[in-house]
XYZ file of C-alpha atoms in Angstrom:
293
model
C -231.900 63.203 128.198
C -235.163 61.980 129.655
C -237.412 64.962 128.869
C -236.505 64.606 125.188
C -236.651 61.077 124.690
C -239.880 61.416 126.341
C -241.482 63.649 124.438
C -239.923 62.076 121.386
C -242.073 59.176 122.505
C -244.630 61.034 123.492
C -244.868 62.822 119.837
C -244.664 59.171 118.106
C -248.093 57.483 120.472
C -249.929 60.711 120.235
C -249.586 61.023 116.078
C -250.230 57.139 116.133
C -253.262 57.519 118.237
C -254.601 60.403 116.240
C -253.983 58.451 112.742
C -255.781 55.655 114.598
C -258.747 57.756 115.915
C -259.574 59.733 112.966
C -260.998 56.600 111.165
C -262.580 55.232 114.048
C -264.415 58.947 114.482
C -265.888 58.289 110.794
C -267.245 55.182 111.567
C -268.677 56.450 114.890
C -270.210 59.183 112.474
C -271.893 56.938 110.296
C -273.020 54.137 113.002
C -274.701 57.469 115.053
C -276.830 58.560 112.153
C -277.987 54.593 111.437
C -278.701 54.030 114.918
C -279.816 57.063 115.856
C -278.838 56.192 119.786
C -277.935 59.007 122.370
C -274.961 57.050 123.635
C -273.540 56.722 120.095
C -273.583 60.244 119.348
C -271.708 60.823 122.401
C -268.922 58.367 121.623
C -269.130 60.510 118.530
C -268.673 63.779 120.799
C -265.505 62.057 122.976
C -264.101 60.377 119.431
C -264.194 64.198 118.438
C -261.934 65.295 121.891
C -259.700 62.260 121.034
C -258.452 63.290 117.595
C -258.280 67.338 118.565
C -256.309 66.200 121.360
C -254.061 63.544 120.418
C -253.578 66.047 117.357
C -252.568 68.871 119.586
C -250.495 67.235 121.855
C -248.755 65.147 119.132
C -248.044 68.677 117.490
C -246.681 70.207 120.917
C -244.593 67.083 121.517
C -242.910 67.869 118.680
C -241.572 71.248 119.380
C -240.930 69.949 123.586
C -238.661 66.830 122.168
C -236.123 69.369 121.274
C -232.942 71.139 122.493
C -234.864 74.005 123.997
C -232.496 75.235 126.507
C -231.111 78.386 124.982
C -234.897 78.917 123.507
C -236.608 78.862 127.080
C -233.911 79.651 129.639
C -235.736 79.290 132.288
C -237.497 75.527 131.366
C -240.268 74.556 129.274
C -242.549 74.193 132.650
C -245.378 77.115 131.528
C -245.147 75.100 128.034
C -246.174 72.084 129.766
C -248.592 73.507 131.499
C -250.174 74.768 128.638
C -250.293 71.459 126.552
C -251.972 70.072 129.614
C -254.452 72.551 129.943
C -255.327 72.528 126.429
C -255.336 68.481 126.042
C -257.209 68.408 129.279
C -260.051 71.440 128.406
C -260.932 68.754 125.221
C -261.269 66.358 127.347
C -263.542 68.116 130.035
C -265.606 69.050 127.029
C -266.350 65.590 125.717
C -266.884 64.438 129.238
C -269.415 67.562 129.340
C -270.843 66.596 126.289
C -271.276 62.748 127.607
C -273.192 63.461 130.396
C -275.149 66.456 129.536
C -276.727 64.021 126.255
C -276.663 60.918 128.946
C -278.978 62.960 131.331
C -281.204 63.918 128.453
C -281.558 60.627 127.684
C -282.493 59.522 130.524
C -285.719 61.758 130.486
C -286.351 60.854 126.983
C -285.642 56.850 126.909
C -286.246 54.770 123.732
C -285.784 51.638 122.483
C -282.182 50.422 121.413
C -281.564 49.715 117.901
C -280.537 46.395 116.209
C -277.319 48.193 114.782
C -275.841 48.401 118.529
C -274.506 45.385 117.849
C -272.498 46.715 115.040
C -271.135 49.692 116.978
C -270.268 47.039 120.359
C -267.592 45.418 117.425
C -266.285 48.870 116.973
C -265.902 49.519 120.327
C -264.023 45.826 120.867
C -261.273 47.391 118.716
C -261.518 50.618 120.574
C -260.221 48.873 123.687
C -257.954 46.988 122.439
C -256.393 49.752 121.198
C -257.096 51.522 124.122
C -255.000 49.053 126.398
C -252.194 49.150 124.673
C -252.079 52.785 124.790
C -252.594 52.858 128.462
C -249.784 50.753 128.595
C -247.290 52.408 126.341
C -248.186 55.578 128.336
C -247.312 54.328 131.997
C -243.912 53.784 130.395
C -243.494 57.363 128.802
C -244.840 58.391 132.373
C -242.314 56.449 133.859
C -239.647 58.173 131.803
C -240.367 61.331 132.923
C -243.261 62.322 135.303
C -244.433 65.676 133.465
C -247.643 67.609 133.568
C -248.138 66.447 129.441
C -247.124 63.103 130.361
C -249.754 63.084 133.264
C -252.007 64.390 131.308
C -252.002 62.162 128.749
C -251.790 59.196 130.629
C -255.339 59.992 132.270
C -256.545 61.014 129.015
C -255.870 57.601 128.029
C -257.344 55.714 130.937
C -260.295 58.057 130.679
C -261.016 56.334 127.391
C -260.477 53.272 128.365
C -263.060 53.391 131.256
C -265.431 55.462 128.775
C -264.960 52.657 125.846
C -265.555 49.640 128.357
C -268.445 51.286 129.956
C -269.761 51.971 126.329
C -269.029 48.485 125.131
C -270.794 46.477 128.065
C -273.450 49.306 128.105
C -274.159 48.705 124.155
C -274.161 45.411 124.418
C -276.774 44.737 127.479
C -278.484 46.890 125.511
C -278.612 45.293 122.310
C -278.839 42.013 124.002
C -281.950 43.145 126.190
C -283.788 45.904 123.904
C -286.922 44.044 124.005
C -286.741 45.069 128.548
C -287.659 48.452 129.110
C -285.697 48.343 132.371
C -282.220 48.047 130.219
C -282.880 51.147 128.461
C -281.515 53.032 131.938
C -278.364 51.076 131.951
C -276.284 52.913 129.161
C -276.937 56.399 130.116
C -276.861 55.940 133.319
C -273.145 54.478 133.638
C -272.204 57.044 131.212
C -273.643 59.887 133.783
C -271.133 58.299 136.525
C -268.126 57.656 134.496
C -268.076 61.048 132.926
C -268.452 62.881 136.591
C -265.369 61.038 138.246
C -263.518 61.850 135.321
C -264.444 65.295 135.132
C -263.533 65.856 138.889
C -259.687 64.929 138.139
C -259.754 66.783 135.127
C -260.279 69.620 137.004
C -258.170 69.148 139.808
C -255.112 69.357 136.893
C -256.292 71.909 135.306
C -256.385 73.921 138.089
C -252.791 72.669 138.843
C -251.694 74.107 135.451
C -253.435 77.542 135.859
C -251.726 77.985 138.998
C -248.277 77.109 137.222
C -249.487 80.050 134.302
C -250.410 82.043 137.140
C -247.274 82.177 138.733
C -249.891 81.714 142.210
C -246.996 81.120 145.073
C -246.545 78.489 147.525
C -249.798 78.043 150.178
C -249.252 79.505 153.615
C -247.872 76.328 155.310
C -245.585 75.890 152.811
C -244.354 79.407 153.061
C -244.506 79.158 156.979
C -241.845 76.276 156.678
C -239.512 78.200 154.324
C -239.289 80.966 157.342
C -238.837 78.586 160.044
C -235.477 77.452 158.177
C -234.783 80.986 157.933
C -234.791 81.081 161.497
C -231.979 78.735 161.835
C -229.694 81.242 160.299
C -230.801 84.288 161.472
C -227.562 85.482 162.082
C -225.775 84.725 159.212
C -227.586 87.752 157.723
C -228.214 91.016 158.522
C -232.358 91.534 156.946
C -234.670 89.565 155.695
C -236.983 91.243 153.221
C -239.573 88.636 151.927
C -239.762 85.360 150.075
C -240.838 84.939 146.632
C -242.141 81.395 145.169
C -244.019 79.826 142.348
C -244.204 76.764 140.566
C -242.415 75.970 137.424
C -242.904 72.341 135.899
C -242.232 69.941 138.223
C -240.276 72.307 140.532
C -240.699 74.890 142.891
C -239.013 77.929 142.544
C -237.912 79.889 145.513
C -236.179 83.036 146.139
C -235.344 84.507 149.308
C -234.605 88.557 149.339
C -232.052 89.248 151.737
C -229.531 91.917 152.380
C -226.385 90.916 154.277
C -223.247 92.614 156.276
C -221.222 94.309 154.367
C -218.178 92.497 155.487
C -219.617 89.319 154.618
C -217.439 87.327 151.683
C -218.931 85.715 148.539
C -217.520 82.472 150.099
C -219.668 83.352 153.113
C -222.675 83.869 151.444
C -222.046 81.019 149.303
C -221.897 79.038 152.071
C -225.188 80.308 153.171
C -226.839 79.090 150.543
C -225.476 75.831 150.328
C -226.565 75.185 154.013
C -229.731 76.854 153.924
C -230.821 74.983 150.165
C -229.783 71.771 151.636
C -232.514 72.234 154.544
C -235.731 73.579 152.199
C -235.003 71.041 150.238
C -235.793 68.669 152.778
C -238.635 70.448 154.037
C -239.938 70.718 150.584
C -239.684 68.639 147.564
C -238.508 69.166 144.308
C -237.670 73.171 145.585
C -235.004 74.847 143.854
C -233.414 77.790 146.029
C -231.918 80.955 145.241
C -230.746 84.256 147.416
C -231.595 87.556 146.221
C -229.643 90.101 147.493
C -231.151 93.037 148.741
């Protein structure tokens, strides 16, 4: 099955990643308090995110790679959501804490230390380890296109941009700490880095509230289930409402309807069948059911 091997993969990169990042968090620790630079300490901050997340997520992999059909009858889709919310909250705080330190910085500018260069080696192994998580994330995204998977997969990237950005900005200013004018560089790309992240971290977290939420389809969306309905407005006899939310990847809809009496469960079988067939064209990934009134 492609959820569990997924997550089974998923589990696997996200404990490797946090074995891998809680050594690299040390020595972002000690090269912060020798160089005593703003944009250190918050590599420190987003190392920090990294291992709470990867930990987290690693954790909740676990329990998602199995069987857990007769545990959660209804999906795992709110247990998505919430690994995504929490993985991605961590990540909006580091981002937070990135910035907020950046801006500071950039009001209080000093002088880069001669340790940079010591940190811009770290940071060289940072990426490289970054890339190849990147890439062994497309393919667990590939595998199966979740909410976690998503998540993670930006997470990833995220770090990526952050570490390059960190590494080039380190560097220039190593290389040119004797230039006052360099001194902007570092905080400044870390300003604008952090605040595109941030806005697509927030765009999925407000996805998975909205899956916790149980919030129903928008208007339009609604507006196109009841034009189908209109197609078949005489194969029953009342139409009492529609009911929708989203559940995963999925959207769950249920139409309340009351029929004829005389009407057969073949008939109303058919109904659905037909009337499925067209929602599901109108709107992807839907899953359709009848409640009878």
């Amino acid at each position: 099955m492609n959820e569990q091997a997924s997550y089974q993969r998923q589990m696997r990169m996200s404990l490797m990643a946090f074995l891998i990042e809680l050594p690299n968090f040390i020595a972002m620790a000690v090269s912060a308090v020798v160089s005593s630079s703003v944009l250190v300490w918050t590599d420190l901050m987003d190392s920090l995110g990294n291992v709470l997340g990867t930990g987290i997520v690693a954790l909740l992999s676990r329990k998602l790679s199995r069987n857990l059909k007769y545990e959660y009858n209804y999906g795992i889709g709110k247990l998505e959501a919430m690994t995504a919310l929490i993985s991605e909250g961590i990540g909006l705080f580091g981002l937070s804490v990135v910035a907020g330190a950046s801006v500071v910085e950039l009001f209080d500018i000093k002088q880069p230390s001669g340790m940079l260069i010591y940190v811009v080696l770290i940071k060289l192994v940072n990426i490289t380890f970054d890339i190849i998580f990147v890439r062994e994330q497309w393919k667990i995204k590939k595998l199966h296109d979740s909410k976690v998977t998503k998540s993670e997969f930006m997470a990833q990237v995220s770090a990526l941009c952050f570490d390059l950005a960190a590494g080039v900005s380190l560097f220039v200013a190593w290389a040119l700490r004797n230039n006052p004018l360099s001194w902007y560089l570092s905080p400044t790309l870390a300003v604008l880095i952090a605040a595109y992240l941030f806005v697509g971290g927030v765009k999925r977290i407000r996805s998975a509230l909205n899956e916790l939420s149980d919030k129903t389809l928008p208007e339009e969306e609604q507006l196109k289930i009841l034009t189908v309905l209109a197609k078949y407005h005489d194969a029953y006899l009342d139409f009492h409402g529609v009911k929708s939310h989203y559940y995963g990847d999925f959207v769950c809809i249920d139409l309340c309807i009351s029929f004829q009496k005389e009407k057969t469960y073949g008939e109303i079988a058919g109904f659905l069948s037909d009337i499925r067939s067209d929602i599901e064209k109108t709107i992807e990934n839907s899953r359709v059911a009848i409640i009878i009134e």
